[in-house]
CSV table of C-alpha atoms in Angstrom, one decimal:
chain,number,residue,atom,x,y,z
A,102,MET,CA,-44.6,77.2,13.8
A,103,GLY,CA,-41.0,77.7,15.6
A,104,ARG,CA,-38.0,78.1,13.4
A,105,ILE,CA,-37.0,74.8,14.1
A,106,GLN,CA,-39.9,73.1,12.8
A,107,PHE,CA,-39.7,75.1,9.5
A,108,ILE,CA,-36.1,74.4,8.6
A,109,SER,CA,-37.4,70.2,9.8
A,110,ILE,CA,-40.4,70.3,7.6
A,111,ALA,CA,-38.2,72.1,4.6
A,112,VAL,CA,-35.4,69.5,5.2
A,113,SER,CA,-37.8,66.8,4.7
A,114,LEU,CA,-39.5,67.5,1.7
A,115,LEU,CA,-36.3,68.7,-0.2
A,116,PHE,CA,-34.8,65.0,1.0
A,117,LEU,CA,-38.0,63.4,-0.6
A,118,GLY,CA,-37.9,64.9,-3.6
A,119,TYR,CA,-34.1,64.1,-4.1
A,120,VAL,CA,-35.0,60.6,-3.6
A,121,LEU,CA,-38.0,61.0,-6.1
A,122,GLY,CA,-35.9,62.3,-8.6
A,123,GLN,CA,-33.0,59.8,-8.4
A,124,ILE,CA,-36.0,56.9,-9.0
A,125,LYS,CA,-37.2,58.7,-11.7
A,126,LYS,CA,-33.6,58.9,-12.8
A,127,GLY,CA,-33.7,55.3,-12.6
A,128,ARG,CA,-30.5,55.4,-10.1
A,129,LEU,CA,-31.9,54.0,-7.0
A,130,ARG,CA,-33.9,50.7,-7.2
A,131,GLU,CA,-37.4,50.9,-6.2
A,132,GLU,CA,-36.8,48.4,-3.3
A,133,TYR,CA,-34.4,50.5,-2.0
A,134,ALA,CA,-36.0,53.7,-2.8
A,135,PHE,CA,-39.1,52.2,-0.6
A,136,ILE,CA,-37.3,52.1,3.0
A,137,TRP,CA,-35.9,56.1,2.0
A,138,ILE,CA,-39.8,57.1,1.1
A,139,LEU,CA,-41.1,55.7,4.3
A,140,SER,CA,-38.1,57.4,6.2
A,141,THR,CA,-38.5,60.6,4.7
A,142,PHE,CA,-42.1,60.4,5.4
A,143,ALA,CA,-41.4,59.7,9.2
A,144,LEU,CA,-39.4,63.0,9.3
A,145,ILE,CA,-42.3,64.7,7.7
A,146,LEU,CA,-44.7,63.4,10.1
A,147,PHE,CA,-43.4,64.1,13.2
A,148,SER,CA,-42.2,67.8,12.0
A,149,PHE,CA,-45.6,68.7,11.9
A,150,TRP,CA,-46.8,66.7,14.6
A,151,ARG,CA,-44.1,68.0,17.2
A,152,ASN,CA,-45.7,66.1,20.5
A,153,GLY,CA,-45.7,62.7,18.8
A,154,PHE,CA,-42.7,61.6,20.0
A,155,GLU,CA,-43.3,62.4,23.8
A,156,VAL,CA,-47.1,60.4,22.5
A,157,LEU,CA,-45.1,57.4,21.2
A,158,ALA,CA,-42.5,57.5,24.5
A,159,GLN,CA,-45.3,57.4,26.9
A,160,ALA,CA,-47.1,54.8,24.9
A,161,PHE,CA,-43.8,52.2,25.1
A,162,GLY,CA,-43.0,53.4,28.5
A,163,VAL,CA,-39.9,55.5,27.5
A,164,ILE,CA,-39.3,58.3,30.3
A,165,ALA,CA,-37.4,60.4,28.0
A,166,PRO,CA,-38.8,60.9,24.0
A,167,PRO,CA,-35.2,61.6,22.8
A,168,ASN,CA,-34.0,57.8,23.3
A,169,LEU,CA,-37.1,56.2,22.2
A,170,ILE,CA,-35.7,58.1,18.8
A,171,PHE,CA,-32.1,56.7,19.2
A,172,THR,CA,-33.5,53.1,19.8
A,173,ALA,CA,-35.7,53.2,17.1
A,174,ALA,CA,-33.2,54.7,14.9
A,175,ILE,CA,-30.4,52.3,15.4
A,176,PHE,CA,-32.9,49.7,14.8
A,177,ALA,CA,-33.6,50.3,11.8
A,178,ILE,CA,-29.7,51.3,10.6
A,179,LEU,CA,-29.2,47.5,11.7
A,180,VAL,CA,-31.8,46.0,9.9
A,181,TYR,CA,-30.8,48.3,7.1
A,182,LEU,CA,-27.3,46.8,7.2
A,183,LEU,CA,-28.2,43.1,7.2
A,184,HIS,CA,-30.2,43.9,4.1
A,185,LEU,CA,-26.8,45.6,2.7
A,186,SER,CA,-24.5,42.4,3.7
A,187,LEU,CA,-27.3,40.1,2.3
A,188,SER,CA,-27.5,41.9,-1.0
A,189,ALA,CA,-23.4,42.2,-1.1
A,190,SER,CA,-23.1,38.1,-0.3
A,191,LYS,CA,-25.9,37.1,-3.0
A,192,MET,CA,-23.7,40.1,-6.1
A,193,HIS,CA,-20.7,38.4,-4.2
A,194,ALA,CA,-21.8,35.0,-5.6
A,195,GLN,CA,-23.3,36.2,-9.0
A,196,ASN,CA,-20.0,38.2,-9.9
A,197,LYS,CA,-18.3,34.8,-9.2
A,198,THR,CA,-20.4,33.0,-11.7
A,199,LEU,CA,-20.0,35.5,-14.1
A,200,ALA,CA,-16.3,35.7,-13.6
A,201,GLN,CA,-16.0,31.5,-14.2
A,202,GLU,CA,-18.3,31.6,-17.1
A,203,ILE,CA,-15.9,34.5,-18.8
A,204,ALA,CA,-13.2,32.4,-18.3
A,205,LEU,CA,-14.4,29.5,-19.9
A,206,LEU,CA,-15.9,31.4,-22.7
A,207,LYS,CA,-12.4,33.0,-23.4
A,208,GLU,CA,-11.0,29.4,-23.7
A,209,LYS,CA,-13.2,28.7,-25.9
A,210,LEU,CA,-13.2,31.8,-28.3
A,211,ASP,CA,-9.4,31.4,-27.8
A,212,LYS,CA,-9.4,27.7,-29.0
A,213,LEU,CA,-11.4,28.9,-32.1
A,214,ASN,CA,-9.3,31.6,-33.3
A,215,PRO,CA,-5.6,31.1,-32.8
A,216,LYS,CA,-3.3,33.7,-32.6
B,292,MET,CA,-10.3,-0.8,-27.9
B,293,SER,CA,-12.9,1.7,-25.9
B,294,SER,CA,-11.7,5.3,-25.7
B,295,PRO,CA,-9.4,6.3,-23.3
B,296,VAL,CA,-10.0,7.3,-19.9
B,297,LYS,CA,-9.8,11.6,-19.4
B,298,ILE,CA,-8.4,13.3,-16.5
B,299,ALA,CA,-8.5,16.8,-15.7
B,300,VAL,CA,-6.0,18.1,-13.4
B,301,VAL,CA,-7.4,21.3,-12.1
B,302,ILE,CA,-4.3,23.6,-11.1
B,303,PRO,CA,-5.3,26.7,-9.4
B,304,ALA,CA,-2.6,29.2,-9.8
B,305,PHE,CA,-2.3,33.0,-8.0
B,306,ASN,CA,1.3,34.3,-8.6
B,307,GLU,CA,2.8,30.8,-9.2
B,308,GLN,CA,5.3,31.9,-11.8
B,309,GLN,CA,8.3,30.5,-10.3
B,310,SER,CA,6.5,26.3,-10.1
B,311,ILE,CA,3.8,26.5,-12.6
B,312,ALA,CA,5.7,25.2,-15.9
B,313,THR,CA,7.3,22.0,-13.3
B,314,VAL,CA,4.0,20.8,-12.5
B,315,VAL,CA,2.4,21.3,-15.3
B,316,ALA,CA,5.3,19.5,-17.5
B,317,ALA,CA,5.2,17.0,-14.5
B,318,VAL,CA,1.5,16.3,-15.5
B,319,ASN,CA,2.0,16.0,-19.0
B,320,ASP,CA,4.4,13.5,-18.5
B,321,ILE,CA,2.1,11.3,-16.7
B,322,SER,CA,-0.5,10.9,-19.9
B,323,THR,CA,-0.7,7.9,-21.4
B,324,THR,CA,-2.6,6.4,-24.5
B,325,GLU,CA,-4.7,4.7,-22.1
B,326,VAL,CA,-5.4,7.3,-19.7
B,327,THR,CA,-5.2,10.9,-20.8
B,328,ILE,CA,-4.5,13.2,-18.3
B,329,ILE,CA,-4.4,17.0,-19.0
B,330,PRO,CA,-3.6,19.8,-17.2
B,331,VAL,CA,-6.3,22.5,-16.7
B,332,VAL,CA,-4.4,25.5,-15.3
B,333,VAL,CA,-6.8,28.4,-13.5
B,334,ASN,CA,-4.9,31.7,-13.1
B,335,ASP,CA,-6.7,33.4,-10.6
B,336,CYS,CA,-5.8,37.0,-11.8
B,337,SER,CA,-2.4,36.7,-10.9
B,338,LYS,CA,-0.4,39.8,-10.4
B,339,ASP,CA,3.1,38.0,-12.0
B,340,ASN,CA,3.4,36.4,-15.4
B,341,THR,CA,1.6,33.4,-14.7
B,342,LYS,CA,-0.8,34.3,-17.5
B,343,LYS,CA,2.1,34.6,-19.7
B,344,ILE,CA,3.9,31.5,-19.1
B,345,ILE,CA,0.6,29.2,-18.9
B,346,SER,CA,-0.3,30.5,-22.7
B,347,GLY,CA,3.0,29.2,-24.0
B,348,LEU,CA,2.5,25.6,-21.8
B,349,ASN,CA,0.7,22.6,-23.1
B,350,CYS,CA,-2.3,23.1,-21.1
B,351,ILE,CA,-5.9,24.7,-20.6
B,352,PRO,CA,-5.5,27.9,-19.4
B,353,LEU,CA,-8.4,29.4,-17.9
B,354,ASN,CA,-8.0,33.1,-16.9
B,355,LEU,CA,-10.1,34.3,-14.4
B,356,PRO,CA,-11.0,38.3,-15.0
B,357,ILE,CA,-11.1,38.9,-11.0
B,358,ASN,CA,-9.6,37.4,-8.1
B,359,LEU,CA,-12.0,34.6,-6.9
B,360,GLY,CA,-9.6,32.7,-4.2
B,361,ILE,CA,-8.4,29.2,-4.3
B,362,GLY,CA,-12.2,27.7,-4.2
B,363,GLY,CA,-13.8,29.9,-7.0
B,364,ALA,CA,-10.4,29.0,-9.1
B,365,VAL,CA,-10.7,24.9,-8.5
B,366,GLN,CA,-14.5,25.2,-8.7
B,367,THR,CA,-13.9,27.1,-12.5
B,368,GLY,CA,-11.4,24.1,-13.4
B,369,ILE,CA,-14.4,21.3,-12.3
B,370,LYS,CA,-17.0,23.3,-14.5
B,371,TYR,CA,-14.6,22.8,-17.4
B,372,ALA,CA,-13.9,19.3,-16.6
B,373,PHE,CA,-17.4,18.8,-16.3
B,374,ASP,CA,-18.7,20.6,-19.4
B,375,ASN,CA,-15.9,18.8,-21.4
B,376,GLY,CA,-17.0,15.2,-20.5
B,377,PHE,CA,-14.1,14.6,-18.2
B,378,ASP,CA,-14.2,11.3,-16.2
B,379,TYR,CA,-12.4,12.3,-13.2
B,380,ALA,CA,-11.3,16.0,-12.1
B,381,VAL,CA,-8.0,16.0,-9.7
B,382,GLN,CA,-7.2,18.9,-7.7
B,383,ILE,CA,-3.4,19.4,-6.9
B,384,ASP,CA,-1.4,22.9,-5.8
B,385,GLY,CA,-0.1,24.8,-8.4
B,386,ASP,CA,3.1,25.4,-6.1
B,387,GLY,CA,4.4,22.1,-6.5
B,388,GLN,CA,3.7,20.2,-3.0
B,389,HIS,CA,1.4,17.7,-4.5
B,390,PRO,CA,3.2,14.6,-6.6
B,391,PRO,CA,1.2,14.1,-9.9
B,392,GLN,CA,3.0,11.2,-10.3
B,393,ARG,CA,0.4,9.3,-8.3
B,394,ILE,CA,-2.9,10.6,-10.0
B,395,PRO,CA,-3.0,7.3,-11.8
B,396,ASP,CA,-3.0,5.8,-8.2
B,397,LEU,CA,-5.8,8.1,-7.0
B,398,MET,CA,-7.8,6.8,-10.0
B,399,ARG,CA,-7.4,3.0,-9.2
B,400,GLU,CA,-7.7,3.3,-5.5
B,401,LEU,CA,-11.2,5.4,-6.2
B,402,GLN,CA,-12.5,2.8,-8.9
B,403,LYS,CA,-11.1,-0.1,-6.2
B,404,ASN,CA,-13.2,1.1,-3.6
B,405,ASN,CA,-16.2,2.3,-5.6
B,406,TRP,CA,-15.6,5.7,-4.0
B,407,ASP,CA,-16.8,9.1,-5.4
B,408,VAL,CA,-13.7,11.1,-3.9
B,409,VAL,CA,-10.5,10.3,-2.9
B,410,ILE,CA,-7.9,12.2,-0.9
B,411,GLY,CA,-4.0,12.5,-0.7
B,412,SER,CA,-3.3,12.3,3.0
B,413,ARG,CA,0.0,13.0,4.2
B,414,PHE,CA,-0.8,11.0,7.8
B,415,ILE,CA,-1.8,7.9,6.8
B,416,ASN,CA,2.0,6.9,6.6
B,417,ASN,CA,3.3,10.2,7.9
B,418,GLU,CA,5.6,10.6,5.4
B,419,GLY,CA,7.2,13.5,3.5
B,420,PHE,CA,6.9,17.1,4.5
B,421,GLN,CA,4.3,16.9,7.7
B,422,SER,CA,4.0,20.4,8.0
B,423,THR,CA,4.7,22.7,11.0
B,424,ILE,CA,3.5,21.4,15.0
B,425,MET,CA,0.9,24.8,14.7
B,426,ARG,CA,-0.3,23.5,11.5
B,427,ARG,CA,-0.6,20.1,12.9
B,428,THR,CA,-2.7,21.1,15.7
B,429,GLY,CA,-5.1,22.9,13.5
B,430,ILE,CA,-5.5,20.0,11.3
B,431,ARG,CA,-6.6,17.7,14.5
B,432,TYR,CA,-9.1,19.8,15.4
B,433,PHE,CA,-10.6,19.6,11.9
B,434,GLN,CA,-10.6,16.0,12.6
B,435,PHE,CA,-12.2,16.1,15.8
B,436,LEU,CA,-14.7,18.2,14.4
B,437,LEU,CA,-15.3,15.8,11.0
B,438,LYS,CA,-15.6,13.2,13.5
B,439,LEU,CA,-18.1,14.8,15.6
B,440,ILE,CA,-20.3,15.8,13.1
B,441,THR,CA,-19.9,12.8,10.1
B,442,GLY,CA,-18.7,10.4,12.6
B,443,GLU,CA,-16.1,9.4,10.0
B,444,THR,CA,-12.5,9.8,10.5
B,445,VAL,CA,-10.1,12.0,7.8
B,446,THR,CA,-6.7,11.9,8.8
B,447,ASP,CA,-5.7,14.9,6.6
B,448,PRO,CA,-9.3,17.0,6.1
B,449,THR,CA,-7.1,20.1,4.8
B,450,SER,CA,-5.4,18.3,1.7
B,451,GLY,CA,-5.8,20.0,-1.4
B,452,MET,CA,-5.0,16.7,-3.4
B,453,ARG,CA,-8.1,15.2,-4.2
B,454,MET,CA,-9.4,12.9,-7.3
B,455,MET,CA,-13.3,13.3,-8.3
B,456,ASN,CA,-15.7,11.4,-10.4
B,457,ARG,CA,-18.7,13.1,-12.4
B,458,LYS,CA,-21.0,12.7,-9.9
B,459,ALA,CA,-18.7,14.9,-7.5
B,460,MET,CA,-18.2,17.5,-10.0
B,461,GLU,CA,-21.9,17.4,-10.6
B,462,LEU,CA,-22.4,18.4,-7.0
B,463,LEU,CA,-19.2,20.9,-6.9
B,464,TYR,CA,-20.9,22.9,-10.1
B,465,GLU,CA,-23.5,24.0,-7.9
B,466,TYR,CA,-21.5,24.9,-4.9
B,467,TYR,CA,-17.9,25.1,-3.7
B,468,PRO,CA,-17.0,27.2,-1.2
B,469,ASP,CA,-14.7,30.7,-1.9
B,470,GLU,CA,-12.1,30.2,0.7
B,471,TYR,CA,-10.4,27.5,2.5
B,472,PRO,CA,-12.9,25.3,0.4
B,473,GLU,CA,-11.2,21.6,1.8
B,474,PRO,CA,-12.6,20.8,5.0
B,475,GLU,CA,-15.8,21.9,4.2
B,476,ALA,CA,-16.3,20.0,0.8
B,477,LEU,CA,-16.0,16.7,3.3
B,478,ILE,CA,-19.0,17.8,4.7
B,479,ILE,CA,-20.7,18.7,1.5
B,480,TYR,CA,-20.1,15.5,0.4
B,481,ASN,CA,-20.9,14.0,3.6
B,482,ARG,CA,-24.2,15.6,3.4
B,483,ASN,CA,-25.0,14.3,-0.5
B,484,GLY,CA,-24.4,11.4,0.6
B,485,LEU,CA,-21.2,10.7,-1.5
B,486,LYS,CA,-18.5,8.2,-0.6
B,487,PHE,CA,-15.0,9.2,-0.2
B,488,GLY,CA,-11.7,8.3,1.5
B,489,GLU,CA,-8.1,8.8,1.4
B,490,MET,CA,-5.2,7.1,0.6
B,491,PRO,CA,-1.3,8.0,1.4
B,492,VAL,CA,0.5,10.2,-0.3
B,493,HIS,CA,4.0,11.7,-0.1
B,494,MET,CA,4.1,15.2,-0.3
B,495,VAL,CA,6.9,17.6,-0.4
B,496,GLU,CA,7.6,21.7,1.1
B,497,ARG,CA,6.2,24.2,-1.3
B,498,GLN,CA,8.8,25.1,-3.9
B,499,GLY,CA,7.3,28.3,-4.2
B,500,GLY,CA,4.8,31.2,-3.7
B,501,VAL,CA,3.4,31.9,-0.2
B,502,SER,CA,0.8,30.2,1.9
B,503,SER,CA,-2.5,31.7,2.1
B,504,ILE,CA,-2.8,30.8,5.9
B,505,GLN,CA,-0.4,32.9,8.0
B,506,GLY,CA,-0.6,35.5,11.3
B,507,PHE,CA,-3.9,36.7,11.7
B,508,GLY,CA,-5.2,34.7,8.9
B,509,THR,CA,-5.0,31.6,10.8
B,510,ILE,CA,-7.8,32.8,13.5
B,511,TYR,CA,-9.8,34.2,10.5
B,512,TYR,CA,-9.4,30.7,9.0
B,513,MET,CA,-9.9,28.7,11.9
B,514,PHE,CA,-13.2,30.8,12.7
B,515,LYS,CA,-14.6,30.7,9.3
B,516,VAL,CA,-14.1,27.2,8.4
B,517,THR,CA,-15.4,25.7,12.1
B,518,ILE,CA,-18.4,28.3,11.0
B,519,ALA,CA,-18.7,26.9,7.8
B,520,ILE,CA,-18.9,23.1,8.4
B,521,ILE,CA,-21.6,23.6,10.9
B,522,PHE,CA,-23.7,25.7,8.8
B,523,THR,CA,-22.8,23.3,5.9
B,524,TYR,CA,-24.0,20.7,8.3
B,525,LEU,CA,-27.4,22.6,8.8
B,526,ARG,CA,-28.2,23.3,5.4
B,527,LYS,CA,-30.0,20.1,4.8
């Protein structure tokens, strides 16, 4: 086992441990945890299976394996960013409704308890 | 005698400490025994003294805890009007551009034509403050876009002076755009089968505050509204 392989396996496992720890403490929602666990498993898989990328690159018809890594990683990041934009839009709408409810309730409350 | 008609005048206010008291007073002045007209000031988390000023005025103060933008503020007022049984809600700007004296006329025009929404237009008789050439060009572009999509001609699609009945209030309760809502709202009415029309209104130049649409904002405004109009049209 090469030194870099040992390092990457160790880092991947630490990362997985950290993600699982955050879920346990309830700090990371399961829907987000899913994608992080999945990426960690991919990291661990390719740490052990050193020829994995060459095999995959050949299967996809990519000449240089690192290009496959970049393409796949960038695509995954874009998809995840879109997901985050969607979440942000949803939260924006929910936030707006809450703020409006607060303003309407405050007015009702002030009417009931005049200063 | 039947109970008086109730009109809520929704006035969105963001840092309007200079002009808000005048606008509220002008609205209260036109209230009569037959038509009760109540100003509903929506303070969109102003940084100046708007909150303090409106708490001392004869109006319904709605203070938003966070800044929502003009659309979110107007929608808050519409929700208030709908929940409290108002017959009509009319939206006017907090900077004194829209003459409240015309509110009874808006109501008569709405009832006469059996419309759900009536819009006060600067460009039917081309009277009063006509805005700058740049803005009129933008307005003409929206006119064209709306005509293309709905087939209806609206001379002043960006006018913020509008009166709506309960049917329209109920619709906007569900969805109203956050930013630059006026042209987009016309598509919402159109897609939901609401009848709307315009009547001439003499407007004046803003009496205080600054427009939200200037500089780079203009490009964003045009882009955002175009996208919004097209997608609102495609939604249903």
